[in-house]
mmCIF file of C-alpha atoms (C1' of nucleotides) in Angstrom:
data_model
loop_
_atom_site.group_PDB
_atom_site.id
_atom_site.type_symbol
_atom_site.label_atom_id
_atom_site.label_comp_id
_atom_site.label_asym_id
_atom_site.label_seq_id
_atom_site.Cartn_x
_atom_site.Cartn_y
_atom_site.Cartn_z
ATOM 1 C CA MET A 605 0.000 0.000 0.000
ATOM 2 C CA SER A 606 2.724 2.450 1.023
ATOM 3 C CA LEU A 607 4.518 2.116 -2.291
ATOM 4 C CA SER A 608 1.579 3.685 -4.126
ATOM 5 C CA TYR A 609 1.736 6.674 -1.815
ATOM 6 C CA ALA A 610 5.494 6.939 -2.110
ATOM 7 C CA LEU A 611 5.049 7.091 -5.890
ATOM 8 C CA LEU A 612 2.260 9.673 -5.600
ATOM 9 C CA ALA A 613 4.498 11.731 -3.324
ATOM 10 C CA LEU A 614 7.280 11.784 -5.904
ATOM 11 C CA LEU A 615 4.898 12.446 -8.799
ATOM 12 C CA LEU A 616 3.309 15.339 -6.923
ATOM 13 C CA ASP A 617 6.718 16.922 -6.765
ATOM 14 C CA CYS A 618 7.427 16.305 -10.419
ATOM 15 C CA PRO A 619 5.605 14.285 -13.093
ATOM 16 C CA SER A 620 7.892 11.442 -14.142
ATOM 17 C CA SER A 621 8.241 8.166 -15.969
ATOM 18 C CA GLY A 622 8.705 4.829 -14.212
ATOM 19 C CA TYR A 623 12.337 4.940 -15.148
ATOM 20 C CA GLU A 624 12.808 8.327 -13.496
ATOM 21 C CA LEU A 625 10.978 7.205 -10.341
ATOM 22 C CA ASN A 626 13.322 4.253 -10.103
ATOM 23 C CA LYS A 627 16.292 6.632 -10.309
ATOM 24 C CA ALA A 628 14.766 8.702 -7.511
ATOM 25 C CA PHE A 629 14.580 5.663 -5.221
ATOM 26 C CA GLU A 630 18.208 4.955 -5.916
ATOM 27 C CA GLY A 631 19.114 8.528 -4.977
ATOM 28 C CA SER A 632 18.156 10.762 -2.046
ATOM 29 C CA ILE A 633 14.611 9.353 -1.855
ATOM 30 C CA GLY A 634 16.273 6.099 -0.880
ATOM 31 C CA CYS A 635 16.452 7.494 2.645
ATOM 32 C CA PHE A 636 12.785 6.581 3.071
ATOM 33 C CA TRP A 637 11.697 4.096 0.425
ATOM 34 C CA LYS A 638 13.062 1.575 -2.013
ATOM 35 C CA ALA A 639 11.475 -0.409 -4.859
ATOM 36 C CA SER A 640 12.608 -2.316 -7.924
ATOM 37 C CA HIS A 641 11.679 -1.111 -11.391
ATOM 38 C CA GLN A 642 9.320 -4.088 -11.905
ATOM 39 C CA GLN A 643 7.402 -3.154 -8.801
ATOM 40 C CA ILE A 644 7.231 0.478 -9.857
ATOM 41 C CA TYR A 645 5.830 -0.304 -13.321
ATOM 42 C CA ARG A 646 3.230 -2.668 -11.873
ATOM 43 C CA GLU A 647 2.182 -0.141 -9.247
ATOM 44 C CA LEU A 648 1.948 2.681 -11.780
ATOM 45 C CA GLY A 649 -0.384 0.474 -13.817
ATOM 46 C CA LYS A 650 -2.598 0.040 -10.760
ATOM 47 C CA LEU A 651 -2.627 3.767 -10.028
ATOM 48 C CA GLU A 652 -3.676 4.393 -13.609
ATOM 49 C CA GLU A 653 -6.501 1.823 -13.303
ATOM 50 C CA LEU A 654 -7.645 3.480 -10.082
ATOM 51 C CA GLY A 655 -7.683 6.809 -11.899
ATOM 52 C CA TRP A 656 -5.361 8.485 -9.411
ATOM 53 C CA VAL A 657 -2.798 9.496 -12.041
ATOM 54 C CA ASN A 658 -2.857 10.753 -15.612
ATOM 55 C CA VAL A 659 -0.501 9.461 -18.260
ATOM 56 C CA GLN A 660 1.044 11.320 -21.135
ATOM 57 C CA LEU A 661 2.861 9.416 -23.875
ATOM 58 C CA VAL A 662 5.996 11.183 -25.001
ATOM 59 C CA PRO A 663 7.452 9.760 -28.242
ATOM 60 C CA GLN A 664 11.214 9.869 -28.446
ATOM 61 C CA ALA A 665 13.580 9.470 -31.353
ATOM 62 C CA GLY A 666 15.475 6.167 -31.210
ATOM 63 C CA LYS A 667 14.212 5.344 -27.703
ATOM 64 C CA PRO A 668 11.002 3.698 -26.469
ATOM 65 C CA ASP A 669 8.144 6.094 -25.762
ATOM 66 C CA LYS A 670 8.176 7.683 -22.336
ATOM 67 C CA LYS A 671 5.060 7.431 -20.205
ATOM 68 C CA ILE A 672 4.945 10.510 -18.046
ATOM 69 C CA TYR A 673 2.683 10.065 -15.029
ATOM 70 C CA SER A 674 1.194 12.916 -13.021
ATOM 71 C CA VAL A 675 -1.097 13.033 -9.984
ATOM 72 C CA ASN A 676 -4.645 14.218 -10.678
ATOM 73 C CA GLU A 677 -7.154 15.702 -8.234
ATOM 74 C CA LEU A 678 -8.399 12.304 -7.066
ATOM 75 C CA GLY A 679 -4.858 11.071 -6.466
ATOM 76 C CA ARG A 680 -3.994 14.227 -4.599
ATOM 77 C CA SER A 681 -6.991 13.933 -2.286
ATOM 78 C CA GLN A 682 -6.212 10.235 -1.635
ATOM 79 C CA LEU A 683 -2.619 11.106 -0.793
ATOM 80 C CA THR A 684 -3.787 13.882 1.533
ATOM 81 C CA ALA A 685 -6.230 11.576 3.340
ATOM 82 C CA TRP A 686 -3.517 8.926 3.722
ATOM 83 C CA THR A 687 -1.030 11.484 5.042
ATOM 84 C CA ALA A 688 -3.519 12.508 7.726
ATOM 85 C CA ARG A 689 -3.841 8.924 8.991
ATOM 86 C CA PRO A 690 -1.410 7.875 11.760
ATOM 87 C CA ALA A 691 1.641 5.793 10.828
ATOM 88 C CA ASP A 692 2.770 2.752 12.787
ATOM 89 C CA ILE A 693 6.412 2.208 13.623
ATOM 90 C CA THR A 694 8.161 -0.293 11.357
ATOM 91 C CA PRO A 695 9.284 -3.581 12.923
ATOM 92 C CA ILE A 696 13.007 -4.268 12.670
ATOM 93 C CA LYS A 697 14.142 -7.078 10.369
ATOM 94 C CA GLU A 698 17.890 -7.287 10.285
ATOM 95 C CA GLU A 699 19.729 -10.254 8.850
ATOM 96 C CA ILE A 700 22.975 -9.195 10.479
ATOM 97 C CA LEU A 701 21.407 -9.339 13.941
ATOM 98 C CA ILE A 702 20.315 -12.936 13.377
ATOM 99 C CA LYS A 703 23.894 -13.716 12.348
ATOM 100 C CA LEU A 704 25.232 -12.057 15.483
ATOM 101 C CA PHE A 705 22.676 -13.906 17.606
ATOM 102 C CA VAL A 706 24.073 -17.240 16.427
ATOM 103 C CA GLY A 707 27.577 -15.800 16.027
ATOM 104 C CA THR A 708 29.271 -18.583 18.008
ATOM 105 C CA LEU A 709 28.566 -20.931 15.076
ATOM 106 C CA VAL A 710 31.369 -19.211 13.153
ATOM 107 C CA GLU A 711 34.863 -17.946 13.904
ATOM 108 C CA PRO A 712 35.044 -14.427 15.450
ATOM 109 C CA HIS A 713 36.950 -13.113 12.414
ATOM 110 C CA VAL A 714 33.953 -13.962 10.207
ATOM 111 C CA LEU A 715 31.679 -11.799 12.353
ATOM 112 C CA GLN A 716 34.366 -9.155 12.371
ATOM 113 C CA SER A 717 34.436 -8.938 8.596
ATOM 114 C CA HIS A 718 30.603 -8.877 8.412
ATOM 115 C CA ILE A 719 30.463 -5.950 10.814
ATOM 116 C CA GLN A 720 33.350 -4.160 9.124
ATOM 117 C CA GLN A 721 31.548 -4.421 5.789
ATOM 118 C CA HIS A 722 28.375 -3.128 7.388
ATOM 119 C CA ARG A 723 30.236 -0.194 8.874
ATOM 120 C CA GLN A 724 31.734 0.638 5.480
ATOM 121 C CA ASP A 725 28.325 0.456 3.798
ATOM 122 C CA TYR A 726 26.790 2.846 6.320
ATOM 123 C CA GLU A 727 29.782 5.179 6.069
ATOM 124 C CA ALA A 728 29.189 5.335 2.325
ATOM 125 C CA LEU A 729 25.466 5.944 2.840
ATOM 126 C CA LEU A 730 26.144 8.709 5.333
ATOM 127 C CA ALA A 731 28.626 10.341 2.976
ATOM 128 C CA ALA A 732 26.017 10.232 0.197
ATOM 129 C CA TYR A 733 23.392 11.851 2.434
ATOM 130 C CA GLU A 734 25.858 14.507 3.525
ATOM 131 C CA THR A 735 26.697 15.335 -0.078
ATOM 132 C CA ILE A 736 22.999 15.730 -0.858
ATOM 133 C CA ALA A 737 22.475 17.881 2.233
ATOM 134 C CA ALA A 738 25.396 20.136 1.355
ATOM 135 C CA LYS A 739 24.186 20.508 -2.206
ATOM 136 C CA TRP A 740 20.453 21.085 -1.642
ATOM 137 C CA PHE A 741 20.257 22.419 1.894
ATOM 138 C CA PRO A 742 23.443 24.417 2.542
ATOM 139 C CA ALA A 743 21.538 26.797 4.860
ATOM 140 C CA PRO A 744 18.807 24.716 6.551
ATOM 141 C CA GLN A 745 17.839 27.603 8.847
ATOM 142 C CA ASN A 746 16.093 29.574 6.134
ATOM 143 C CA LEU A 747 14.226 27.005 4.095
ATOM 144 C CA PRO A 748 10.580 27.178 3.014
ATOM 145 C CA VAL A 749 8.439 24.711 5.003
ATOM 146 C CA GLU A 750 8.246 22.164 2.168
ATOM 147 C CA ASP A 751 12.018 22.046 1.772
ATOM 148 C CA HIS A 752 12.634 21.954 5.505
ATOM 149 C CA LEU A 753 10.410 18.881 5.863
ATOM 150 C CA ARG A 754 12.423 17.185 3.153
ATOM 151 C CA TYR A 755 15.627 18.199 4.863
ATOM 152 C CA LEU A 756 14.274 16.497 8.015
ATOM 153 C CA THR A 757 13.746 13.218 6.126
ATOM 154 C CA LEU A 758 17.410 13.403 5.134
ATOM 155 C CA ARG A 759 18.344 14.112 8.741
ATOM 156 C CA CYS A 760 16.564 10.911 9.696
ATOM 157 C CA GLY A 761 18.675 8.991 7.212
ATOM 158 C CA MET A 762 21.836 10.593 8.565
ATOM 159 C CA ARG A 763 20.962 9.782 12.175
ATOM 160 C CA TYR A 764 20.094 6.242 11.150
ATOM 161 C CA ALA A 765 23.416 5.684 9.384
ATOM 162 C CA THR A 766 25.330 7.281 12.264
ATOM 163 C CA SER A 767 23.626 5.089 14.821
ATOM 164 C CA TRP A 768 24.580 1.985 12.827
ATOM 165 C CA ILE A 769 28.194 3.138 12.555
ATOM 166 C CA ASP A 770 28.383 3.706 16.311
ATOM 167 C CA TRP A 771 26.886 0.304 16.985
ATOM 168 C CA CYS A 772 29.342 -1.366 14.605
ATOM 169 C CA ASP A 773 32.175 0.274 16.542
ATOM 170 C CA GLU A 774 30.744 -1.084 19.792
ATOM 171 C CA VAL A 775 30.576 -4.585 18.317
ATOM 172 C CA LEU A 776 34.056 -4.359 16.799
ATOM 173 C CA ALA A 777 35.487 -3.248 20.146
ATOM 174 C CA TYR A 778 34.006 -6.334 21.752
ATOM 175 C CA LEU A 779 35.100 -8.702 18.989
ATOM 176 C CA ALA A 780 38.653 -7.357 19.292
ATOM 177 C CA THR A 781 38.782 -8.685 22.871
ATOM 178 C CA LEU A 782 38.132 -12.217 21.597
ATOM 179 C CA ASN A 783 41.493 -12.522 19.851
ATOM 180 C CA MET B 655 14.721 -16.649 3.146
ATOM 181 C CA SER B 656 15.839 -14.868 6.315
ATOM 182 C CA LEU B 657 12.754 -15.915 8.250
ATOM 183 C CA SER B 658 13.775 -19.591 8.022
ATOM 184 C CA TYR B 659 17.147 -18.736 9.509
ATOM 185 C CA ALA B 660 15.617 -16.578 12.209
ATOM 186 C CA LEU B 661 13.460 -19.555 13.181
ATOM 187 C CA LEU B 662 16.437 -21.917 13.104
ATOM 188 C CA ALA B 663 18.341 -19.473 15.315
ATOM 189 C CA LEU B 664 15.585 -19.490 17.917
ATOM 190 C CA LEU B 665 15.110 -23.260 17.734
ATOM 191 C CA LEU B 666 18.843 -23.831 18.176
ATOM 192 C CA ASP B 667 18.595 -21.944 21.416
ATOM 193 C CA CYS B 668 15.538 -23.848 22.558
ATOM 194 C CA PRO B 669 13.228 -26.337 20.785
ATOM 195 C CA SER B 670 9.788 -24.740 20.581
ATOM 196 C CA SER B 671 6.337 -24.834 19.061
ATOM 197 C CA GLY B 672 5.116 -22.336 16.477
ATOM 198 C CA TYR B 673 3.121 -20.649 19.172
ATOM 199 C CA GLU B 674 6.175 -20.170 21.346
ATOM 200 C CA LEU B 675 8.242 -18.847 18.439
ATOM 201 C CA ASN B 676 5.552 -16.279 17.790
ATOM 202 C CA LYS B 677 5.757 -15.186 21.435
ATOM 203 C CA ALA B 678 9.515 -14.836 21.077
ATOM 204 C CA PHE B 679 9.120 -12.465 18.117
ATOM 205 C CA GLU B 680 6.747 -10.369 20.160
ATOM 206 C CA GLY B 681 9.313 -10.161 22.953
ATOM 207 C CA SER B 682 13.036 -9.415 23.029
ATOM 208 C CA ILE B 683 13.672 -11.173 19.706
ATOM 209 C CA GLY B 684 11.523 -8.444 18.170
ATOM 210 C CA CYS B 685 14.635 -6.277 18.205
ATOM 211 C CA PHE B 686 15.794 -8.101 15.063
ATOM 212 C CA TRP B 687 12.898 -9.939 13.419
ATOM 213 C CA LYS B 688 9.136 -10.034 13.274
ATOM 214 C CA ALA B 689 6.645 -12.452 11.718
ATOM 215 C CA SER B 690 2.976 -13.298 12.037
ATOM 216 C CA HIS B 691 1.905 -16.710 13.335
ATOM 217 C CA GLN B 692 0.598 -17.724 9.896
ATOM 218 C CA GLN B 693 3.981 -17.057 8.371
ATOM 219 C CA ILE B 694 5.729 -18.974 11.131
ATOM 220 C CA TYR B 695 3.543 -22.086 10.741
ATOM 221 C CA ARG B 696 4.009 -22.075 6.960
ATOM 222 C CA GLU B 697 7.766 -21.660 7.286
ATOM 223 C CA LEU B 698 8.050 -24.422 9.894
ATOM 224 C CA GLY B 699 6.236 -26.709 7.461
ATOM 225 C CA LYS B 700 8.835 -25.895 4.799
ATOM 226 C CA LEU B 701 11.729 -26.487 7.201
ATOM 227 C CA GLU B 702 10.234 -29.870 8.027
ATOM 228 C CA GLU B 703 9.917 -30.727 4.318
ATOM 229 C CA LEU B 704 13.523 -29.702 3.759
ATOM 230 C CA GLY B 705 14.515 -31.948 6.628
ATOM 231 C CA TRP B 706 16.285 -29.201 8.542
ATOM 232 C CA VAL B 707 14.226 -29.673 11.694
ATOM 233 C CA ASN B 708 12.739 -32.579 13.638
ATOM 234 C CA VAL B 709 9.235 -32.524 15.052
ATOM 235 C CA GLN B 710 7.958 -34.088 18.219
ATOM 236 C CA LEU B 711 4.233 -34.268 18.903
ATOM 237 C CA VAL B 712 3.389 -33.504 22.486
ATOM 238 C CA PRO B 713 -0.197 -34.427 23.425
ATOM 239 C CA GLN B 714 -1.777 -32.126 25.971
ATOM 240 C CA ALA B 715 -4.863 -32.519 28.108
ATOM 241 C CA GLY B 716 -7.672 -30.223 26.999
ATOM 242 C CA LYS B 717 -5.457 -28.331 24.540
ATOM 243 C CA PRO B 718 -4.456 -29.098 20.943
ATOM 244 C CA ASP B 719 -1.288 -31.140 20.544
ATOM 245 C CA LYS B 720 1.942 -29.205 20.616
ATOM 246 C CA LYS B 721 4.428 -29.666 17.801
ATOM 247 C CA ILE B 722 7.868 -29.126 19.231
ATOM 248 C CA TYR B 723 10.443 -28.359 16.534
ATOM 249 C CA SER B 724 14.176 -28.749 16.974
ATOM 250 C CA VAL B 725 17.120 -28.154 14.650
ATOM 251 C CA ASN B 726 18.887 -31.296 13.428
ATOM 252 C CA GLU B 727 22.437 -31.652 12.096
ATOM 253 C CA LEU B 728 21.478 -30.647 8.542
ATOM 254 C CA GLY B 729 19.637 -27.551 9.788
ATOM 255 C CA ARG B 730 22.558 -26.622 11.968
ATOM 256 C CA SER B 731 25.065 -26.861 9.137
ATOM 257 C CA GLN B 732 22.775 -24.827 6.838
ATOM 258 C CA LEU B 733 22.435 -22.142 9.502
ATOM 259 C CA THR B 734 26.211 -22.105 9.998
ATOM 260 C CA ALA B 735 26.848 -21.762 6.260
ATOM 261 C CA TRP B 736 24.304 -18.936 6.015
ATOM 262 C CA THR B 737 25.817 -17.148 9.004
ATOM 263 C CA ALA B 738 29.206 -17.191 7.321
ATOM 264 C CA ARG B 739 27.844 -15.466 4.199
ATOM 265 C CA PRO B 740 27.976 -11.630 4.183
ATOM 266 C CA ALA B 741 24.783 -9.694 4.968
ATOM 267 C CA ASP B 742 23.615 -6.687 2.957
ATOM 268 C CA ILE B 743 22.346 -3.581 4.666
ATOM 269 C CA THR B 744 18.551 -3.285 4.732
ATOM 270 C CA PRO B 745 16.966 -0.505 2.671
ATOM 271 C CA ILE B 746 14.851 1.956 4.667
ATOM 272 C CA LYS B 747 11.068 1.888 4.155
ATOM 273 C CA GLU B 748 9.376 4.345 6.452
ATOM 274 C CA GLU B 749 5.798 5.394 5.997
ATOM 275 C CA ILE B 750 6.231 8.354 8.321
ATOM 276 C CA LEU B 751 8.991 9.792 6.167
ATOM 277 C CA ILE B 752 6.727 9.754 3.107
ATOM 278 C CA LYS B 753 4.129 11.578 5.190
ATOM 279 C CA LEU B 754 6.684 14.151 6.249
ATOM 280 C CA PHE B 755 7.879 14.527 2.656
ATOM 281 C CA VAL B 756 4.375 15.591 1.577
ATOM 282 C CA GLY B 757 3.662 17.166 4.967
ATOM 283 C CA THR B 758 2.438 20.458 3.516
ATOM 284 C CA LEU B 759 -0.690 18.639 2.314
ATOM 285 C CA VAL B 760 -1.948 18.609 5.911
ATOM 286 C CA GLU B 761 -2.020 21.040 8.841
ATOM 287 C CA PRO B 762 1.177 21.210 10.936
ATOM 288 C CA HIS B 763 -0.681 19.937 14.029
ATOM 289 C CA VAL B 764 -1.451 16.692 12.169
ATOM 290 C CA LEU B 765 2.251 16.099 11.559
ATOM 291 C CA GLN B 766 2.906 17.063 15.141
ATOM 292 C CA SER B 767 0.582 14.387 16.484
ATOM 293 C CA HIS B 768 2.041 11.765 14.105
ATOM 294 C CA ILE B 769 5.546 12.504 15.335
ATOM 295 C CA GLN B 770 4.476 12.664 18.973
ATOM 296 C CA GLN B 771 2.871 9.240 18.645
ATOM 297 C CA HIS B 772 6.019 7.917 16.992
ATOM 298 C CA ARG B 773 8.122 9.322 19.810
ATOM 299 C CA GLN B 774 5.900 7.655 22.382
ATOM 300 C CA ASP B 775 6.057 4.316 20.579
ATOM 301 C CA TYR B 776 9.856 4.388 20.471
ATOM 302 C CA GLU B 777 10.022 5.479 24.123
ATOM 303 C CA ALA B 778 7.932 2.424 24.986
ATOM 304 C CA LEU B 779 10.155 0.184 22.862
ATOM 305 C CA LEU B 780 13.304 1.577 24.476
ATOM 306 C CA ALA B 781 11.833 1.045 27.934
ATOM 307 C CA ALA B 782 11.009 -2.556 27.031
ATOM 308 C CA TYR B 783 14.567 -3.180 25.788
ATOM 309 C CA GLU B 784 16.005 -1.578 28.930
ATOM 310 C CA THR B 785 13.883 -3.799 31.131
ATOM 311 C CA ILE B 786 15.117 -6.873 29.265
ATOM 312 C CA ALA B 787 18.724 -5.678 29.484
ATOM 313 C CA ALA B 788 18.443 -5.047 33.216
ATOM 314 C CA LYS B 789 16.869 -8.448 33.782
ATOM 315 C CA TRP B 790 19.094 -10.646 31.603
ATOM 316 C CA PHE B 791 22.331 -8.690 31.326
ATOM 317 C CA PRO B 792 22.786 -6.753 34.585
ATOM 318 C CA ALA B 793 26.581 -7.057 34.320
ATOM 319 C CA PRO B 794 27.409 -7.025 30.568
ATOM 320 C CA GLN B 795 31.169 -6.903 31.277
ATOM 321 C CA ASN B 796 31.403 -10.507 32.384
ATOM 322 C CA LEU B 797 29.174 -12.407 30.000
ATOM 323 C CA PRO B 798 30.061 -15.593 28.115
ATOM 324 C CA VAL B 799 30.585 -14.878 24.390
ATOM 325 C CA GLU B 800 27.186 -16.242 23.360
ATOM 326 C CA ASP B 801 25.332 -14.017 25.809
ATOM 327 C CA HIS B 802 27.435 -10.984 25.010
ATOM 328 C CA LEU B 803 26.566 -11.285 21.311
ATOM 329 C CA ARG B 804 22.878 -11.381 22.258
ATOM 330 C CA TYR B 805 23.368 -8.384 24.470
ATOM 331 C CA LEU B 806 24.844 -6.562 21.466
ATOM 332 C CA THR B 807 21.708 -7.256 19.400
ATOM 333 C CA LEU B 808 19.706 -5.632 22.196
ATOM 334 C CA ARG B 809 22.127 -2.696 22.193
ATOM 335 C CA CYS B 810 21.381 -2.271 18.497
ATOM 336 C CA GLY B 811 17.678 -2.044 19.269
ATOM 337 C CA MET B 812 18.319 0.481 22.017
ATOM 338 C CA ARG B 813 20.485 2.679 19.798
ATOM 339 C CA TYR B 814 17.860 2.431 17.065
ATOM 340 C CA ALA B 815 15.032 3.518 19.342
ATOM 341 C CA THR B 816 17.159 6.299 20.826
ATOM 342 C CA SER B 817 18.069 7.635 17.416
ATOM 343 C CA TRP B 818 14.366 7.776 16.458
ATOM 344 C CA ILE B 819 13.502 9.590 19.687
ATOM 345 C CA ASP B 820 16.223 12.174 19.060
ATOM 346 C CA TRP B 821 15.040 12.667 15.499
ATOM 347 C CA CYS B 822 11.420 13.088 16.645
ATOM 348 C CA ASP B 823 12.608 15.804 19.024
ATOM 349 C CA GLU B 824 14.394 17.548 16.174
ATOM 350 C CA VAL B 825 11.237 17.440 14.048
ATOM 351 C CA LEU B 826 9.005 18.577 16.922
ATOM 352 C CA ALA B 827 11.312 21.528 17.621
ATOM 353 C CA TYR B 828 10.940 22.597 14.009
ATOM 354 C CA LEU B 829 7.170 22.042 13.888
ATOM 355 C CA ALA B 830 6.822 24.188 17.019
ATOM 356 C CA THR B 831 8.226 27.163 15.093
ATOM 357 C CA LEU B 832 5.365 26.879 12.582
ATOM 358 C CA ASN B 833 2.691 27.922 15.082
ATOM 359 C "C1'" DT C 1491 -20.774 -14.033 29.787
ATOM 360 C "C1'" DA C 1492 -17.176 -11.923 27.659
ATOM 361 C "C1'" DG C 1493 -12.414 -11.786 26.910
ATOM 362 C "C1'" DT C 1494 -7.807 -13.691 26.958
ATOM 363 C "C1'" DA C 1495 -4.454 -17.373 26.668
ATOM 364 C "C1'" DC C 1496 -3.409 -21.648 24.664
ATOM 365 C "C1'" DA C 1497 -2.572 -24.052 20.067
ATOM 366 C "C1'" DT C 1498 -3.015 -24.980 15.250
ATOM 367 C "C1'" DG C 1499 -4.100 -24.210 10.815
ATOM 368 C "C1'" DT C 1500 -6.367 -22.864 5.552
ATOM 369 C "C1'" DA C 1501 -7.369 -19.591 1.736
ATOM 370 C "C1'" DA C 1502 -6.998 -15.574 -0.697
ATOM 371 C "C1'" DC C 1503 -4.677 -11.738 -1.661
ATOM 372 C "C1'" DA C 1504 -1.007 -8.098 -1.721
ATOM 373 C "C1'" DG C 1505 3.779 -6.880 -1.840
ATOM 374 C "C1'" DG C 1506 8.413 -7.820 -3.409
ATOM 375 C "C1'" DT C 1507 12.296 -10.420 -5.947
ATOM 376 C "C1'" DT C 1508 14.564 -12.784 -9.772
ATOM 377 C "C1'" DA C 1509 14.939 -14.008 -14.284
ATOM 378 C "C1'" DC C 1510 13.926 -13.110 -18.889
ATOM 379 C "C1'" DA C 1511 13.040 -10.066 -23.000
ATOM 380 C "C1'" DT C 1512 13.680 -6.112 -26.334
ATOM 381 C "C1'" DG C 1513 16.274 -2.604 -28.675
ATOM 382 C "C1'" DA C 1514 18.625 1.980 -29.809
ATOM 383 C "C1'" DT C 1515 22.428 5.214 -28.362
ATOM 384 C "C1'" DT C 1516 26.622 6.643 -26.288
ATOM 385 C "C1'" DG C 1517 31.169 6.355 -24.419
ATOM 386 C "C1'" DA C 1518 35.537 3.683 -23.168
ATOM 387 C "C1'" DT D 433 33.440 -4.408 -29.222
ATOM 388 C "C1'" DC D 434 31.896 -4.252 -24.714
ATOM 389 C "C1'" DA D 435 29.437 -2.096 -21.127
ATOM 390 C "C1'" DA D 436 26.398 1.357 -19.615
ATOM 391 C "C1'" DT D 437 22.315 4.316 -20.128
ATOM 392 C "C1'" DC D 438 17.773 4.969 -21.620
ATOM 393 C "C1'" DA D 439 13.049 2.864 -21.406
ATOM 394 C "C1'" DT D 440 9.550 -0.504 -20.961
ATOM 395 C "C1'" DG D 441 7.654 -4.597 -19.798
ATOM 396 C "C1'" DT D 442 6.092 -10.161 -18.731
ATOM 397 C "C1'" DA D 443 6.197 -14.490 -15.947
ATOM 398 C "C1'" DA D 444 7.170 -17.116 -12.144
ATOM 399 C "C1'" DC D 445 8.020 -17.287 -7.731
ATOM 400 C "C1'" DC D 446 8.601 -16.182 -2.793
ATOM 401 C "C1'" DT D 447 7.280 -13.377 1.282
ATOM 402 C "C1'" DG D 448 3.974 -11.223 4.126
ATOM 403 C "C1'" DT D 449 -0.911 -9.789 5.487
ATOM 404 C "C1'" DT D 450 -5.828 -10.343 6.386
ATOM 405 C "C1'" DA D 451 -9.664 -12.915 7.107
ATOM 406 C "C1'" DC D 452 -11.608 -17.080 8.446
ATOM 407 C "C1'" DA D 453 -11.914 -21.454 11.243
ATOM 408 C "C1'" DT D 454 -11.758 -24.562 15.472
ATOM 409 C "C1'" DG D 455 -11.971 -25.637 20.340
ATOM 410 C "C1'" DT D 456 -10.656 -25.773 25.605
ATOM 411 C "C1'" DA D 457 -9.657 -23.529 29.989
ATOM 412 C "C1'" DC D 458 -9.310 -19.849 32.915
ATOM 413 C "C1'" DT D 459 -10.227 -15.273 34.698
ATOM 414 C "C1'" DA D 460 -12.728 -10.817 35.399
#
DNA sequence: TAGTACATGTAACAGGTTACATGATTGA
DNA sequence: TCAATCATGTAACCTGTTACATGTACTA
């Protein structure tokens, strides 16, 4: 259900093709949602059937036609109603925590390299978020409301990545005592 | 895929019925995985078919029979092999961040109550984790390796909840300036 | 007598992943 | 010439949710 609304949210900002929406999820929007291109195309089809979006076919020379989707009045009102409804917290599902839980099945150095890789991945994510923040929100004090709210979603991503990095350091410190 | 391994991890610790595994996910194990009872029963059936677990029927007076599952040698070696494989980081999917992203569609007080509720939920989660930590790991310095690794999974949950609480405060401070 | 805990499941559907499929253009 | 980018999709499968179904025992 949420994916539809995530797509509507992006389309509201800027009418786009499925391909462009997929790019968005790979970029800064990735700090709050993620979907594969197959899922996006299927979901856009459903939104079209529901009549929440309009489609405009844009022929292109030498490339397949682009289907540009945009949110119509019905879609906008559905998105607004959904936004007003409360949101539950998301349960945690973390493969790496299962692996740590049964960590004594493997050698400590195996866990160590898992956690080191995780730390690196979150470092890279944090760096990406920081680049985006520096580029789009260099002076967060004086942003229009809309932009400030978006800046806050990025802040969430940054805090998230930072908290993982700190935890990895805590785990690595412990694992180091096992050698 | 991960759910099977999460179940194996719990069963390795202590042979259990589907009902008991579901309880575990609702409790402290919830800091790294979550599944509904329907999913658990289906997955246990698959593990049985694969021959990774053994089942023992325990008749009970006045209650339906219990099916106690335990990990056998094959299951154990599969879990070990899986644990040794690297784990990817989990993409973020947060409904509340979509709502914040399109937050200007609703009145600021609506966002405020969403975030306040979120803050409360994470406070409650943190309190639950702290209770578990105090009960099971009162002296984390001197734990056997197995227990210390479990303690670290709890620490991850605590850091996670704390980071959400801090972020909620940041958002609430901003929303307060809008009135 | 109503609700909760115990204990298991089926069926239908929705959400998400993996593999396959097409085909032009651009840059290394 | 090989890979990447642009651009869309189908089919099969696996994962996860919701609703339904059964039945006892205990507690408020």
